[in-house]
Amino acid sequence: MAENGEARAIGIDQGTTYSCAAVWQYGHVEIILNDWGNRTTPSYVSFTRTERLFGDAAKDQLALNPANTVFESHDKNGGFQEAIKKALYLGGVFVFSDAIPSLEWLDIGGYIKSMKQTYKEIDNVLEGWVQERIHTRKQNNDQSVSDFMDVMLKSMEENEMVHGYTRETVIKATILHVRDDNMGDLVAPQQSQPREALEDCRIGKYHIPKGTRLVANLWKLHRDPNVWSNPDEFRPERFLNEKSQVHFKGQCFEFIPFSSGRRMCPGMTFGIQVIQLTLARLLQGFDLS
């Protein structure tokens, strides 16, 4: 590939997979190794060296096309590659304080310290990219738009939209920015998985034709005043008294947080463990009365 002025893209070793950043218009993905022994599958993509990270947009493409922004494999980004690899690794390691919160201050293995340092390195690289682009635009007096970063810089130069924050911070945080007043406009997730009738049937007074998809309203079911006394009140002791025989494994239909049947939630066991750890952390961290 090097003979044609091409280079390999960034490869990210995640431990069980090996992925790369690629753009379909400019290259092809080539699997060069599939080693199930160490469960690693490296993937590479070839592209010309003229294509750079946040670099010049292709002349035959629109400036805002995501295909115009690709990763380069130059040595100056080696630190970023290593930081990403460490971040992916640290995101999957077992941290003792997650299971035993009282040991958090020990930082066994030094993982918490490594996480803070790794994400600081990533932030420094992002900051360097922004500063480099700002310097280039000032040096060349170039106000043209070539990619997404130029669009954001140009917009901030023309409009007062920072509100006390530096434009570098705004650019880095854009992907995480969600306005709270827009949350109510989002489509709420369904309360449970849909069911499809395999044959004609009747539910209550309603005729359900074959092939009809139904979604059970678990929120309403768990707040039915005919079943639960004071359903809107937080009363965990109810499961020790009048509802002591009710369990959550799908056979007591007045309380099925994980649904029931063949389509019940596959993460029920994991959810139970997380609830126990969360409750233990809550009891250890606060004085409850």
Tab-separated table of C-alpha atoms in Angstrom:
chain	number	residue	atom	x	y	z
A	1	MET	CA	0.000	0.000	0.000
A	2	ALA	CA	2.899	2.346	0.704
A	3	GLU	CA	4.009	2.230	-2.935
A	4	ASN	CA	0.799	4.005	-3.965
A	5	GLY	CA	1.210	6.739	-1.388
A	6	GLU	CA	-1.273	5.148	0.946
A	7	ALA	CA	-1.137	4.442	4.674
A	8	ARG	CA	-2.925	2.390	7.264
A	9	ALA	CA	-5.553	4.010	9.400
A	10	ILE	CA	-5.616	4.057	13.172
A	11	GLY	CA	-6.119	0.612	14.661
A	12	ILE	CA	-7.698	0.355	18.108
A	13	ASP	CA	-7.053	-2.849	20.033
A	14	GLN	CA	-10.001	-3.382	22.386
A	15	GLY	CA	-8.793	-6.695	23.758
A	16	THR	CA	-11.438	-8.845	22.103
A	17	THR	CA	-11.758	-6.922	18.840
A	18	TYR	CA	-9.521	-4.753	16.720
A	19	SER	CA	-11.237	-1.905	14.914
A	20	CYS	CA	-10.212	1.000	12.709
A	21	ALA	CA	-11.534	4.336	11.528
A	22	ALA	CA	-12.372	4.312	7.839
A	23	VAL	CA	-14.226	6.094	5.075
A	24	TRP	CA	-15.802	3.901	2.446
A	25	GLN	CA	-15.414	6.429	-0.384
A	26	TYR	CA	-11.645	6.580	-0.046
A	27	GLY	CA	-10.535	3.073	0.720
A	28	HIS	CA	-11.365	-0.527	1.400
A	29	VAL	CA	-11.336	-2.540	4.590
A	30	GLU	CA	-8.984	-5.496	4.542
A	31	ILE	CA	-8.968	-8.179	7.236
A	32	ILE	CA	-5.347	-9.321	7.430
A	33	LEU	CA	-5.583	-11.505	10.534
A	34	ASN	CA	-8.291	-13.484	12.260
A	35	ASP	CA	-6.696	-15.096	15.288
A	36	TRP	CA	-9.314	-16.732	17.480
A	37	GLY	CA	-6.584	-17.854	19.854
A	38	ASN	CA	-6.207	-14.415	21.362
A	39	ARG	CA	-9.640	-13.293	20.144
A	40	THR	CA	-8.147	-10.387	18.215
A	41	THR	CA	-9.254	-9.373	14.722
A	42	PRO	CA	-7.076	-6.568	13.298
A	43	SER	CA	-8.696	-4.547	10.541
A	44	TYR	CA	-7.017	-1.908	8.410
A	45	VAL	CA	-8.137	0.560	5.793
A	46	SER	CA	-5.984	2.184	3.131
A	47	PHE	CA	-6.291	5.812	2.150
A	48	THR	CA	-4.102	8.461	0.548
A	49	ARG	CA	-1.796	10.588	2.689
A	50	THR	CA	-3.489	13.753	1.467
A	51	GLU	CA	-6.496	12.873	3.594
A	52	ARG	CA	-5.869	14.121	7.137
A	53	LEU	CA	-7.649	14.300	10.438
A	54	PHE	CA	-9.936	17.328	10.179
A	55	GLY	CA	-8.056	17.956	6.942
A	56	ASP	CA	-8.875	19.376	3.535
A	57	ALA	CA	-12.270	18.378	2.278
A	58	ALA	CA	-12.478	16.459	-0.944
A	59	LYS	CA	-13.204	18.808	-3.790
A	60	ASP	CA	-16.071	16.705	-5.061
A	61	GLN	CA	-17.749	16.387	-1.657
A	62	LEU	CA	-19.728	18.763	0.548
A	63	ALA	CA	-17.863	20.358	3.439
A	64	LEU	CA	-20.186	18.911	6.051
A	65	ASN	CA	-19.985	15.366	4.723
A	66	PRO	CA	-18.574	13.198	7.521
A	67	ALA	CA	-16.557	11.381	4.871
A	68	ASN	CA	-14.356	14.464	4.608
A	69	THR	CA	-12.989	13.934	8.112
A	70	VAL	CA	-10.736	10.885	8.464
A	71	PHE	CA	-7.929	9.753	10.699
A	72	GLU	CA	-4.303	10.026	9.659
A	73	SER	CA	-1.597	7.609	10.686
A	74	HIS	CA	1.259	10.068	11.184
A	75	ASP	CA	3.531	9.717	14.201
A	76	LYS	CA	2.256	12.957	15.752
A	77	ASN	CA	-1.019	11.193	16.548
A	78	GLY	CA	0.687	8.208	18.125
A	79	GLY	CA	-0.032	9.535	21.594
A	80	PHE	CA	-3.713	9.830	20.782
A	81	GLN	CA	-3.846	6.262	19.519
A	82	GLU	CA	-2.228	4.982	22.693
A	83	ALA	CA	-4.571	7.060	24.865
A	84	ILE	CA	-7.625	5.663	23.073
A	85	LYS	CA	-6.321	2.124	23.463
A	86	LYS	CA	-5.757	2.675	27.178
A	87	ALA	CA	-9.208	4.245	27.588
A	88	LEU	CA	-10.880	1.248	25.933
A	89	TYR	CA	-8.854	-1.136	28.080
A	90	LEU	CA	-9.587	0.718	31.324
A	91	GLY	CA	-13.271	0.833	30.450
A	92	GLY	CA	-13.448	-2.952	30.634
A	93	VAL	CA	-11.187	-3.801	33.569
A	94	PHE	CA	-12.536	-4.965	36.904
A	95	VAL	CA	-12.175	-2.270	39.560
A	96	PHE	CA	-12.386	-3.527	43.134
A	97	SER	CA	-14.133	-0.382	44.361
A	98	ASP	CA	-17.082	-1.153	42.046
A	99	ALA	CA	-17.769	-4.322	44.031
A	100	ILE	CA	-16.483	-3.130	47.415
A	101	PRO	CA	-17.031	0.659	47.578
A	102	SER	CA	-15.247	0.953	50.921
A	103	LEU	CA	-11.955	0.144	49.151
A	104	GLU	CA	-12.217	3.073	46.754
A	105	TRP	CA	-9.633	5.109	48.658
A	106	LEU	CA	-7.051	2.350	48.144
A	107	ASP	CA	-7.310	2.440	44.321
A	108	ILE	CA	-6.139	-1.159	44.081
A	109	GLY	CA	-4.289	-1.597	40.816
A	110	GLY	CA	-4.099	2.154	40.204
A	111	TYR	CA	-6.937	2.034	37.666
A	112	ILE	CA	-8.714	5.193	38.854
A	113	LYS	CA	-5.502	7.205	38.621
A	114	SER	CA	-4.829	5.773	35.163
A	115	MET	CA	-8.347	6.684	33.998
A	116	LYS	CA	-7.936	10.304	35.068
A	117	GLN	CA	-4.519	10.551	33.417
A	118	THR	CA	-5.684	8.876	30.202
A	119	TYR	CA	-8.666	11.161	29.670
A	120	LYS	CA	-6.462	14.144	30.460
A	121	GLU	CA	-4.147	13.021	27.657
A	122	ILE	CA	-7.088	12.705	25.260
A	123	ASP	CA	-8.299	16.178	26.201
A	124	ASN	CA	-4.810	17.598	25.609
A	125	VAL	CA	-4.737	16.082	22.125
A	126	LEU	CA	-8.160	17.516	21.290
A	127	GLU	CA	-7.055	20.884	22.625
A	128	GLY	CA	-3.969	20.720	20.423
A	129	TRP	CA	-6.061	20.056	17.325
A	130	VAL	CA	-8.304	23.020	18.027
A	131	GLN	CA	-5.385	25.364	18.727
A	132	GLU	CA	-3.568	24.187	15.610
A	133	ARG	CA	-6.603	24.905	13.458
A	134	ILE	CA	-7.082	28.347	15.031
A	135	HIS	CA	-3.418	29.188	14.393
A	136	THR	CA	-3.629	28.002	10.785
A	137	ARG	CA	-6.735	30.059	10.081
A	138	LYS	CA	-5.148	33.194	11.563
A	139	GLN	CA	-1.840	32.681	9.786
A	140	ASN	CA	-3.433	32.162	6.383
A	141	ASN	CA	-6.254	34.620	7.005
A	142	ASP	CA	-8.457	31.875	5.686
A	143	GLN	CA	-12.147	32.151	6.541
A	144	SER	CA	-13.269	29.473	4.110
A	145	VAL	CA	-15.066	26.351	5.234
A	146	SER	CA	-13.363	23.015	4.611
A	147	ASP	CA	-14.673	20.711	7.328
A	148	PHE	CA	-16.802	20.549	10.462
A	149	MET	CA	-14.215	22.141	12.756
A	150	ASP	CA	-13.929	25.144	10.435
A	151	VAL	CA	-17.712	25.486	10.466
A	152	MET	CA	-17.779	25.691	14.260
A	153	LEU	CA	-14.837	28.095	14.457
A	154	LYS	CA	-16.329	30.351	11.805
A	155	SER	CA	-19.714	30.325	13.521
A	156	MET	CA	-18.201	31.297	16.863
A	157	GLU	CA	-16.218	34.095	15.269
A	158	GLU	CA	-19.373	35.560	13.762
A	159	ASN	CA	-21.806	35.046	16.647
A	160	GLU	CA	-21.674	35.595	20.394
A	161	MET	CA	-22.715	32.137	21.489
A	162	VAL	CA	-20.075	31.132	24.033
A	163	HIS	CA	-21.731	32.590	27.159
A	164	GLY	CA	-18.732	32.480	29.446
A	165	TYR	CA	-17.079	29.395	27.969
A	166	THR	CA	-14.099	29.314	25.642
A	167	ARG	CA	-14.837	28.228	22.096
A	168	GLU	CA	-12.408	25.340	22.523
A	169	THR	CA	-14.499	23.998	25.389
A	170	VAL	CA	-17.686	24.406	23.378
A	171	ILE	CA	-16.256	22.513	20.409
A	172	LYS	CA	-15.041	19.620	22.543
A	173	ALA	CA	-18.315	19.422	24.458
A	174	THR	CA	-20.663	19.807	21.485
A	175	ILE	CA	-21.297	16.111	21.138
A	176	LEU	CA	-22.271	15.902	24.812
A	177	HIS	CA	-24.501	18.971	24.760
A	178	VAL	CA	-28.216	18.293	25.092
A	179	ARG	CA	-30.590	21.068	26.034
A	180	ASP	CA	-32.804	20.133	28.957
A	181	ASP	CA	-35.798	21.975	27.523
A	182	ASN	CA	-35.711	19.694	24.477
A	183	MET	CA	-35.900	16.471	26.471
A	184	GLY	CA	-39.684	16.684	26.629
A	185	ASP	CA	-39.857	16.695	22.821
A	186	LEU	CA	-38.070	13.361	22.495
A	187	VAL	CA	-40.048	10.221	21.786
A	188	ALA	CA	-40.303	8.186	24.973
A	189	PRO	CA	-39.159	4.551	24.810
A	190	GLN	CA	-41.820	1.882	24.796
A	191	GLN	CA	-42.672	0.354	28.155
A	192	SER	CA	-42.068	-3.229	27.057
A	193	GLN	CA	-41.312	-5.390	24.042
A	194	PRO	CA	-44.186	-5.769	21.543
A	195	ARG	CA	-46.101	-9.037	21.324
A	196	GLU	CA	-47.650	-10.374	18.150
A	197	ALA	CA	-50.815	-12.454	18.219
A	198	LEU	CA	-50.225	-15.835	16.551
A	199	GLU	CA	-53.964	-16.375	16.070
A	200	ASP	CA	-57.254	-14.562	16.515
A	201	CYS	CA	-58.045	-14.040	20.181
A	202	ARG	CA	-59.971	-11.877	22.617
A	203	ILE	CA	-58.490	-9.711	25.353
A	204	GLY	CA	-61.225	-8.462	27.626
A	205	LYS	CA	-63.959	-7.180	25.331
A	206	TYR	CA	-61.641	-6.637	22.370
A	207	HIS	CA	-61.150	-8.873	19.345
A	208	ILE	CA	-57.459	-9.134	18.412
A	209	PRO	CA	-56.871	-10.352	14.814
A	210	LYS	CA	-53.941	-12.588	13.993
A	211	GLY	CA	-50.711	-10.643	13.383
A	212	THR	CA	-51.681	-7.690	15.599
A	213	ARG	CA	-48.798	-6.322	17.664
A	214	LEU	CA	-49.528	-5.377	21.263
A	215	VAL	CA	-47.410	-3.443	23.758
A	216	ALA	CA	-48.242	-3.968	27.433
A	217	ASN	CA	-48.271	-0.769	29.495
A	218	LEU	CA	-46.177	-1.940	32.446
A	219	TRP	CA	-46.179	1.551	33.960
A	220	LYS	CA	-49.964	1.451	34.287
A	221	LEU	CA	-49.946	-2.161	35.438
A	222	HIS	CA	-47.565	-1.423	38.311
A	223	ARG	CA	-49.637	1.566	39.406
A	224	ASP	CA	-53.094	0.028	39.290
A	225	PRO	CA	-54.957	1.189	42.449
A	226	ASN	CA	-57.154	-1.918	42.223
A	227	VAL	CA	-54.062	-4.054	42.860
A	228	TRP	CA	-51.702	-1.798	44.817
A	229	SER	CA	-52.711	0.376	47.750
A	230	ASN	CA	-51.297	3.899	47.373
A	231	PRO	CA	-49.318	2.901	44.257
A	232	ASP	CA	-47.594	6.298	43.886
A	233	GLU	CA	-46.007	6.103	47.343
A	234	PHE	CA	-42.577	4.622	48.001
A	235	ARG	CA	-43.412	1.826	50.404
A	236	PRO	CA	-40.918	-1.053	50.080
A	237	GLU	CA	-42.379	-2.646	53.201
A	238	ARG	CA	-45.433	-3.617	51.136
A	239	PHE	CA	-43.401	-6.570	49.834
A	240	LEU	CA	-42.967	-7.786	53.401
A	241	ASN	CA	-46.644	-7.613	54.277
A	242	GLU	CA	-49.657	-7.790	51.975
A	243	LYS	CA	-47.574	-8.487	48.829
A	244	SER	CA	-45.056	-10.853	50.380
A	245	GLN	CA	-45.983	-13.619	47.900
A	246	VAL	CA	-45.383	-11.419	44.857
A	247	HIS	CA	-42.077	-11.911	43.035
A	248	PHE	CA	-40.568	-10.361	39.913
A	249	LYS	CA	-39.687	-13.446	37.861
A	250	GLY	CA	-42.604	-13.167	35.471
A	251	GLN	CA	-45.301	-15.361	37.017
A	252	CYS	CA	-47.026	-12.711	39.149
A	253	PHE	CA	-48.577	-10.514	36.497
A	254	GLU	CA	-49.297	-7.608	38.826
A	255	PHE	CA	-45.529	-7.058	39.112
A	256	ILE	CA	-43.423	-7.915	36.045
A	257	PRO	CA	-40.622	-5.307	35.792
A	258	PHE	CA	-38.658	-7.674	33.526
A	259	SER	CA	-41.735	-8.736	31.537
A	260	SER	CA	-42.628	-12.412	31.139
A	261	GLY	CA	-42.485	-15.329	28.755
A	262	ARG	CA	-40.005	-16.015	25.986
A	263	ARG	CA	-39.478	-12.297	25.377
A	264	MET	CA	-38.663	-11.361	28.965
A	265	CYS	CA	-35.622	-9.190	29.625
A	266	PRO	CA	-32.371	-11.177	29.178
A	267	GLY	CA	-30.588	-8.792	31.552
A	268	MET	CA	-32.701	-9.682	34.595
A	269	THR	CA	-29.851	-11.420	36.440
A	270	PHE	CA	-27.463	-8.563	35.731
A	271	GLY	CA	-30.064	-6.010	36.816
A	272	ILE	CA	-30.587	-7.777	40.139
A	273	GLN	CA	-26.847	-7.722	40.861
A	274	VAL	CA	-26.554	-4.033	39.946
A	275	ILE	CA	-29.482	-3.152	42.216
A	276	GLN	CA	-27.806	-4.924	45.128
A	277	LEU	CA	-24.495	-3.126	44.552
A	278	THR	CA	-26.247	0.228	44.124
A	279	LEU	CA	-28.252	-0.248	47.314
A	280	ALA	CA	-25.122	-1.283	49.224
A	281	ARG	CA	-23.274	1.803	47.969
A	282	LEU	CA	-26.215	4.017	48.949
A	283	LEU	CA	-26.373	2.591	52.464
A	284	GLN	CA	-22.620	2.985	52.932
A	285	GLY	CA	-22.488	6.522	51.618
A	286	PHE	CA	-25.430	8.080	53.470
A	287	ASP	CA	-26.965	8.064	56.929
A	288	LEU	CA	-30.592	7.117	56.376
A	289	SER	CA	-33.354	7.687	58.892
